[in-house]
Coordinates of C-alpha atoms in Angstrom, one line a residue:
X1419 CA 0.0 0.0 0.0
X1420 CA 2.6 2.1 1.3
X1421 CA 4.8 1.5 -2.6
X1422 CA 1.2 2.0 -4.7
X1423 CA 0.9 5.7 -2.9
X1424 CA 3.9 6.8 -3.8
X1425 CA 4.0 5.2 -6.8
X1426 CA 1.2 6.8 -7.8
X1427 CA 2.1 10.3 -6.4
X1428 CA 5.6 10.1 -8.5
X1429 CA 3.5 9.1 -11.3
X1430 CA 1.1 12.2 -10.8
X1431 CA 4.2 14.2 -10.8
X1432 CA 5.7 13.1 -13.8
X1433 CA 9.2 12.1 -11.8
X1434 CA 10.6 8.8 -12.0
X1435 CA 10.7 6.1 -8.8
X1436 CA 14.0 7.3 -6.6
X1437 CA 15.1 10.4 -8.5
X1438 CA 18.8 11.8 -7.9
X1439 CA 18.6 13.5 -4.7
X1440 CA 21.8 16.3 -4.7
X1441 CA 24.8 17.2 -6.4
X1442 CA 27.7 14.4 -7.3
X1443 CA 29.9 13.8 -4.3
X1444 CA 33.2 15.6 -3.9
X1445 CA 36.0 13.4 -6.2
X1446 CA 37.8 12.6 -2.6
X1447 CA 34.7 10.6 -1.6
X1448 CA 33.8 7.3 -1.7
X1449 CA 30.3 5.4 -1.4
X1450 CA 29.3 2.5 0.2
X1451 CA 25.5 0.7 0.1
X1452 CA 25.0 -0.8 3.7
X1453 CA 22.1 -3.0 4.5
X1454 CA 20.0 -2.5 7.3
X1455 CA 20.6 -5.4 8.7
X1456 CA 24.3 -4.4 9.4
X1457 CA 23.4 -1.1 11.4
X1458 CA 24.3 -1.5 14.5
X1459 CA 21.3 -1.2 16.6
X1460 CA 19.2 -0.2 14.0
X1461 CA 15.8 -2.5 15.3
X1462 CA 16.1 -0.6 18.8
X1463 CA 16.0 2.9 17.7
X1464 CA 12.9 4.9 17.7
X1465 CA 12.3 4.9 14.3
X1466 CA 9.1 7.1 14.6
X1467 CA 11.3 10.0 16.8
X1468 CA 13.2 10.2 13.8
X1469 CA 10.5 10.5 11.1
X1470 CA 9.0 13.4 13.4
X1471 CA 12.3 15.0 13.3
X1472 CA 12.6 14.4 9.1
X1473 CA 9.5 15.5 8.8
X1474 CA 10.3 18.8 10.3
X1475 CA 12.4 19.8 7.2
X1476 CA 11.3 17.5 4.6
X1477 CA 9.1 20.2 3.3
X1478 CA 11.7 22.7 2.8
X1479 CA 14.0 20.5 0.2
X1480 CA 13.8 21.2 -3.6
X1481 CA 14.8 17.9 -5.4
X1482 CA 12.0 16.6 -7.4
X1483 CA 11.8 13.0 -5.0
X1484 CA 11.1 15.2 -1.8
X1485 CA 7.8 16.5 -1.8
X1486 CA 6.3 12.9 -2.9
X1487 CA 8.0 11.4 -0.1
X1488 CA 7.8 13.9 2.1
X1489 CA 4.0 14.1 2.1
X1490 CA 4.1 10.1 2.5
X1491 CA 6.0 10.4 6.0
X1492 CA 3.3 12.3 6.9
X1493 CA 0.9 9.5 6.2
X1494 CA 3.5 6.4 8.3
X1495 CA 2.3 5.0 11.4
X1496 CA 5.8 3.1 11.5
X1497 CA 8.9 5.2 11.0
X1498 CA 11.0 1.7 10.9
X1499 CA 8.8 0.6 7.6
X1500 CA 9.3 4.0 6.0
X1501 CA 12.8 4.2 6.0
X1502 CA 13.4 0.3 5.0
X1503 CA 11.1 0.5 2.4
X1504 CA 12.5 3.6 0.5
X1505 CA 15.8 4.5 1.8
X1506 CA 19.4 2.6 1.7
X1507 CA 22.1 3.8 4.1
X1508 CA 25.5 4.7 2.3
X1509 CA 28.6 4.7 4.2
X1510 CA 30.2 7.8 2.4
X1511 CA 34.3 8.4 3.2
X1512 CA 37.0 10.6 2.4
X1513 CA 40.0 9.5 4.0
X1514 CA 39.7 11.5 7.2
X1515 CA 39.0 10.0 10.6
X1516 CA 35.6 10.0 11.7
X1517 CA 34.3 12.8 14.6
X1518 CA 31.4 13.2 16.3
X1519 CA 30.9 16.1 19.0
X1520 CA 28.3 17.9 20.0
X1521 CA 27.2 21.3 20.7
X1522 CA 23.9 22.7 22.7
X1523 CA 22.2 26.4 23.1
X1524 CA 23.6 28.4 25.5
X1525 CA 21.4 30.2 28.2
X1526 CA 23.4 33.1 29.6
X1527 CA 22.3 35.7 32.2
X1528 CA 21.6 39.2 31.3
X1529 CA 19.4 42.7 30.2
X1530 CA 17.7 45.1 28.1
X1531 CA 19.3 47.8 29.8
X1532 CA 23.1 48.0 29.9
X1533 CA 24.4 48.6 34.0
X1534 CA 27.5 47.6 35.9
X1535 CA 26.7 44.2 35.9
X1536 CA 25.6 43.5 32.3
X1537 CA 27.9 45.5 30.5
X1538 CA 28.9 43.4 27.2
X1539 CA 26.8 44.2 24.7
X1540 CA 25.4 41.7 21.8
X1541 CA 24.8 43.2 18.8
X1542 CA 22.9 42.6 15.4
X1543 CA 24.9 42.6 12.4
X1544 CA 25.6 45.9 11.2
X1545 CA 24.7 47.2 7.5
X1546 CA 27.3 47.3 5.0
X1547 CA 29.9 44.2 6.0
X1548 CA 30.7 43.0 2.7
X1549 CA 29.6 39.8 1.8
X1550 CA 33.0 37.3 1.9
X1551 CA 35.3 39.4 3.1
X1552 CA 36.9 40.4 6.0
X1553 CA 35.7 42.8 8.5
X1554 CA 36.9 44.7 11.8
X1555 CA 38.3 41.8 14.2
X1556 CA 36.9 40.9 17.4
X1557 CA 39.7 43.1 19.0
X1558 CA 38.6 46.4 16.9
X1559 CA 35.2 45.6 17.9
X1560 CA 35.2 45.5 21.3
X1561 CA 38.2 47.8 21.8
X1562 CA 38.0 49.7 19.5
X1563 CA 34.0 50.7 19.9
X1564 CA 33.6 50.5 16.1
X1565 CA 29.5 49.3 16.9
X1566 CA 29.0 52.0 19.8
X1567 CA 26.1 54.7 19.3
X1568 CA 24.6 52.5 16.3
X1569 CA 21.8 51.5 18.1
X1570 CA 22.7 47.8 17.3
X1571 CA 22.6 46.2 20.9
X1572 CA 19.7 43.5 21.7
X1573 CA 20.7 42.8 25.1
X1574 CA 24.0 43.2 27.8
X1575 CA 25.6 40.0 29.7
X1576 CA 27.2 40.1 32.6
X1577 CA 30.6 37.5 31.4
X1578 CA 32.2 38.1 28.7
X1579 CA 33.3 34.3 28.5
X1580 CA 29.6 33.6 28.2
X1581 CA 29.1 35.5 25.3
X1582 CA 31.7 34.3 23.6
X1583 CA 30.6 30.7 24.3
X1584 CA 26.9 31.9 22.7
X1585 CA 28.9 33.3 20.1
X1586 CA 30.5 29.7 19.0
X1587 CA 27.3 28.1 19.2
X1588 CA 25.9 30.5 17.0
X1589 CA 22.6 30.5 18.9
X1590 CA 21.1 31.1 22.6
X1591 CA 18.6 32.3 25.0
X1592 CA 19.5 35.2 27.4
X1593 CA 17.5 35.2 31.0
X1594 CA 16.4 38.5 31.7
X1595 CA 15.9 39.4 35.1
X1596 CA 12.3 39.2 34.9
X1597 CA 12.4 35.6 34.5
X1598 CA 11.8 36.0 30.6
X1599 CA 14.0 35.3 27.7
X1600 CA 14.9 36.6 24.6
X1601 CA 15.8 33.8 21.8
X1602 CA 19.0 34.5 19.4
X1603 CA 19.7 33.2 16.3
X1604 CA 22.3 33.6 13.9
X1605 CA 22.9 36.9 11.7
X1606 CA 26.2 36.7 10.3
X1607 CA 29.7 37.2 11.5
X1608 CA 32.5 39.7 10.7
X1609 CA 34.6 36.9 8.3
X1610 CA 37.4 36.4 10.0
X1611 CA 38.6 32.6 10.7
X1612 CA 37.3 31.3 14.6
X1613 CA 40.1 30.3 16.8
X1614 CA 39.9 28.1 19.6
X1615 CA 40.3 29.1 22.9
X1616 CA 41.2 25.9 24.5
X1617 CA 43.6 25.6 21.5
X1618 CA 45.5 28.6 22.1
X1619 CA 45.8 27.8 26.0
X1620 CA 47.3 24.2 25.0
X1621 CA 49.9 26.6 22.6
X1622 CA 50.3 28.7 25.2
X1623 CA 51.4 25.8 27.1
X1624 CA 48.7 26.3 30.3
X1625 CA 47.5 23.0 29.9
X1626 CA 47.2 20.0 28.1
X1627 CA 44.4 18.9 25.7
X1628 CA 42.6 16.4 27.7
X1629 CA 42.5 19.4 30.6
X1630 CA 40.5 21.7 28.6
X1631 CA 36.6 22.5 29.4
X1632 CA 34.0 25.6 28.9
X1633 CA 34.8 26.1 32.5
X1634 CA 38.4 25.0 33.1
X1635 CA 38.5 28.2 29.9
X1636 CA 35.8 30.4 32.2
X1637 CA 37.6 30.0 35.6
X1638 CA 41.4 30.8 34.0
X1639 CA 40.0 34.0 32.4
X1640 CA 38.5 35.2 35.7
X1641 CA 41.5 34.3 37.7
X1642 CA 44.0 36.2 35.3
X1643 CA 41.8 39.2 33.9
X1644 CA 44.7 40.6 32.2
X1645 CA 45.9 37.7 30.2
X1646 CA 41.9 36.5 29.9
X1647 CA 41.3 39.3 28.2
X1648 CA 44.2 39.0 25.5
X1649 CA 43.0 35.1 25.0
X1650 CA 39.8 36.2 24.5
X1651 CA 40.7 38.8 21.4
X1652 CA 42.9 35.8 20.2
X1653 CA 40.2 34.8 18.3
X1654 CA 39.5 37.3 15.6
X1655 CA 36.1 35.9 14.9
X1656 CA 32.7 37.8 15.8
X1657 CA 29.1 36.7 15.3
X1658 CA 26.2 38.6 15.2
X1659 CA 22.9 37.9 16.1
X1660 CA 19.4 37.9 15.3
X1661 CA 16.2 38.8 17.8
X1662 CA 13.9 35.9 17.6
X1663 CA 10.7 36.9 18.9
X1664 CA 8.1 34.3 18.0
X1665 CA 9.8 31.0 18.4
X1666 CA 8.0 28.7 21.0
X1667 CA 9.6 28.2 24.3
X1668 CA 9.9 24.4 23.8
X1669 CA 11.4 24.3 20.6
X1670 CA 15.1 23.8 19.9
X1671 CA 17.2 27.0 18.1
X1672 CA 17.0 27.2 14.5
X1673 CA 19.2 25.3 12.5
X1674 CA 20.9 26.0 8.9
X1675 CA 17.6 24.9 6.9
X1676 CA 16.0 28.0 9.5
X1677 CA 13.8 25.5 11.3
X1678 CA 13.9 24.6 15.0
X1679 CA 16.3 21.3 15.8
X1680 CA 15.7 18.7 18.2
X1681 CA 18.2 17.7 20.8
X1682 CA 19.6 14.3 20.5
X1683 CA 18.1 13.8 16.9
X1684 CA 19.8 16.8 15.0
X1685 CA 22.6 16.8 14.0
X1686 CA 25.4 19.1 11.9
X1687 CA 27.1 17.7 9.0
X1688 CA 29.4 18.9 6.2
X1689 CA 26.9 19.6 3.2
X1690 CA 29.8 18.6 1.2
X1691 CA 29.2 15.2 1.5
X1692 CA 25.6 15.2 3.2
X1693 CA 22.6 17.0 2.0
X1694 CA 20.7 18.9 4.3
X1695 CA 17.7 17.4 5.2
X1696 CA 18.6 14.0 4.7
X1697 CA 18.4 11.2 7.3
X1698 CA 21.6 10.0 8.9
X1699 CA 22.4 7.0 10.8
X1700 CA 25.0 7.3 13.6
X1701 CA 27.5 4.9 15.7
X1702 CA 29.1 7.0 18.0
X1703 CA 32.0 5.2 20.3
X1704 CA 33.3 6.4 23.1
X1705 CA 32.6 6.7 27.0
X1706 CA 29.2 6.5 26.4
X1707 CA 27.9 5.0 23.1
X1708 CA 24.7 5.5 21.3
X1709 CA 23.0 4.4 17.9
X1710 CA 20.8 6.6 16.5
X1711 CA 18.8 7.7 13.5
X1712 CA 19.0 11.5 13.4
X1713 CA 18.4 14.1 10.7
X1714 CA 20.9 16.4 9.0
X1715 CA 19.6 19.5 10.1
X1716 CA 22.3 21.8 10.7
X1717 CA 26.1 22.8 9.3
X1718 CA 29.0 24.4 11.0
X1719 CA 32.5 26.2 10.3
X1720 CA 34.3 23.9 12.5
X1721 CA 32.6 20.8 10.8
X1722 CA 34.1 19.3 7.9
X1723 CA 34.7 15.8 6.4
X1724 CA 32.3 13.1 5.0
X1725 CA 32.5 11.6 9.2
X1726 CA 32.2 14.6 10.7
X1727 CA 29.3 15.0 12.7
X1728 CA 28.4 17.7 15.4
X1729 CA 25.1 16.7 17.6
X1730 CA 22.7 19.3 19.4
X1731 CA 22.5 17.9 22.9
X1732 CA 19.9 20.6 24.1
X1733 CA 19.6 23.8 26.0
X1734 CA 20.8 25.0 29.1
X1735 CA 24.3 24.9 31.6
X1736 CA 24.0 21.1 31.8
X1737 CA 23.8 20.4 28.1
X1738 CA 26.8 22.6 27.4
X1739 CA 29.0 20.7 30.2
X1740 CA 27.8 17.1 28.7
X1741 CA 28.6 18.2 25.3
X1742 CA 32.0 19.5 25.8
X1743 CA 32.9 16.1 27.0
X1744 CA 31.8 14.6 23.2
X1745 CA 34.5 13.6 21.1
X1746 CA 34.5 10.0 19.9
X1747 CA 34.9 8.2 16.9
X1748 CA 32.8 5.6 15.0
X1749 CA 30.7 5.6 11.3
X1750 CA 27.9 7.6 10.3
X1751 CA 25.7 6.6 6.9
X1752 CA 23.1 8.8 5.0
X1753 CA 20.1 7.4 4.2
X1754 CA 19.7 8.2 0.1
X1755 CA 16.2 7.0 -1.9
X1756 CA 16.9 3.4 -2.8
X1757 CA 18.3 4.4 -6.4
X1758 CA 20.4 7.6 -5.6
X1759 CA 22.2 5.0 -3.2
X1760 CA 23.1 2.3 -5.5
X1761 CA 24.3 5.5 -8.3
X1762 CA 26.7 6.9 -5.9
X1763 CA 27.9 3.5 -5.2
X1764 CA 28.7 3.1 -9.2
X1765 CA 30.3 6.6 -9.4
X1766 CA 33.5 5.1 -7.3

């Protein structure tokens, strides 16, 4: 029944069964058909979390396949059947070790009205950065006061860590005093390179990799203000932000396709390799392992390779801490319609 629907929807359409679905992959890459069967944990997933999650963003993709079977997932009452029946998982590689961290939304403390405890301002993006190209650095902005008197502040925050932290996530919710919060998204950023922080305090030889946290970073700065500051202009990067005022409470920040994300089911990927959009299928390793079906929902500067995987793990202090502590290996597949699969496969 499932096969007649969209059989006949495809055929309404004038679009063949399993139409491409993206551009070619990348000549570095190499394609791999995996059965279900060889998933790791694939029958004890939650399928039907997953095809909530898909169907989130299904709606926004252009290829001729995804409206057909987009509009189908709407109609499943078993995510496990949907997948299987129209979907193959490809194990795409490039050479590159696999990654897989994760990243959350901050929630950071602060005001409408700038005093002596929320002075650091967060700004929208100013008119007139050109597009691609370099701007003032992160040292010229807040030094420098190059955004002063330009009526471009949302909101102060009382740590300056903080906002760099919601600056690297790209996204965040600031807790006003009232108890209320405003909801930031991503505007743009000033197109300079991002740096690290823990980086530059393992170059600076203050400690070594496996030493380096969100607060390990938070506590050093506050205990040497002088040289915090300097580590904090290392990194030239500066994002600005955008005010969003009707997004639900419950719902997770908006993601690249400009749709709220779901913790533990989104996840960012190098478009690269992945399409947007797309289902994805990953083994993490590690301290703590999972197997999970989650949706390509997001991308990110620091994320790049055909195993590179970032996952949103939520909102809030405790999501940032368990996040930071992400960094494992294992495989991750995309789920391609059944013939755009096997084609990639043949393009090796």
């Amino acid at each position: 029944m499932i096969l007649r629907g969209l059989a006949f929807t495809l055929a309404l359409l004038g679009t063949p069964l399993y139409a491409g679905l993206g551009d070619e992959l990348p000549g570095d890459a190499r394609a791999q058909v995996i059965e279900f069967k060889d998933l790791n944990g694939w029958a004890e997933d939650d399928h039907d979390a997953a095809l909530s999650v898909f169907i989130d963003t299904c709606i926004d993709l252009d290829e001729p396949l995804w409206a057909p079977l987009c509009a189908l997932a709407q109609q499943q009452s078993s995510g496990r059947a949907f997948f299987e029946l129209f979907f193959r998982p490809v194990l795409i590689e490039n050479g590159t070790d696999s990654l897989f961290t994760a990243y959350y939304e901050p929630e950071i403390r602060g005001s409408r009205q700038q005093s002596e405890i929320y002075r650091y301002p967060v700004y929208r993006k100013p008119a007139g950065i050109p597009s691609g190209q370099s701007w003032h650095t992160r040292r010229e902005i807040e030094e420098g006061g190059v955004l002063i008197d330009r009526g471009l502040e949302i909101a102060w925050v009382a740590d300056p860590v903080d906002l760099q932290f919601l600056q690297i996530q790209g996204s965040g919710r600031i807790r006003l005093p009232d108890g209320s919060a405003i909801r930031l998204g991503y505007a743009g950023n000033n197109g300079h390179p991002f740096k690290s922080l823990g980086n530059e305090l393992v170059r600076r030889g203050v400690y070594n990799p496996h030493q380096v946290s969100q607060s390990v970073i938070r506590n050093w700065v506050r205990r040497n203000p002088v040289d915090g500051h300097d580590l904090l202009m290392s990194n030239a990067s500066f994002v600005f932000f955008r005010e969003l005022r009707r997004m639900p409470k419950h719902k997770g920040p908006l993601g690249a396709m400009n749709r709220s994300i779901t913790a533990h089911r989104s996840v960012a990927i190098d478009p690269k390799y992945t399409p947007l959009g797309a289902p994805v299928w990953l083994e993490k390793a590690g301290k703590e392992p999972f197997n999970r079906l989650m949706v390509a929902q997001d991308t990110g500067s620091r994320v790049k390779g055909a195993q590179r995987a970032d996952i949103f793990w939520g909102t809030g202090g405790e999501a940032g801490q368990l996040a930071g502590e992400i960094r494992d290996g294992g495989r991750m597949l995309v789920l391609f319609p059944i013939q755009r699969a096997y084609a990639l496969e043949a393009e090796d």
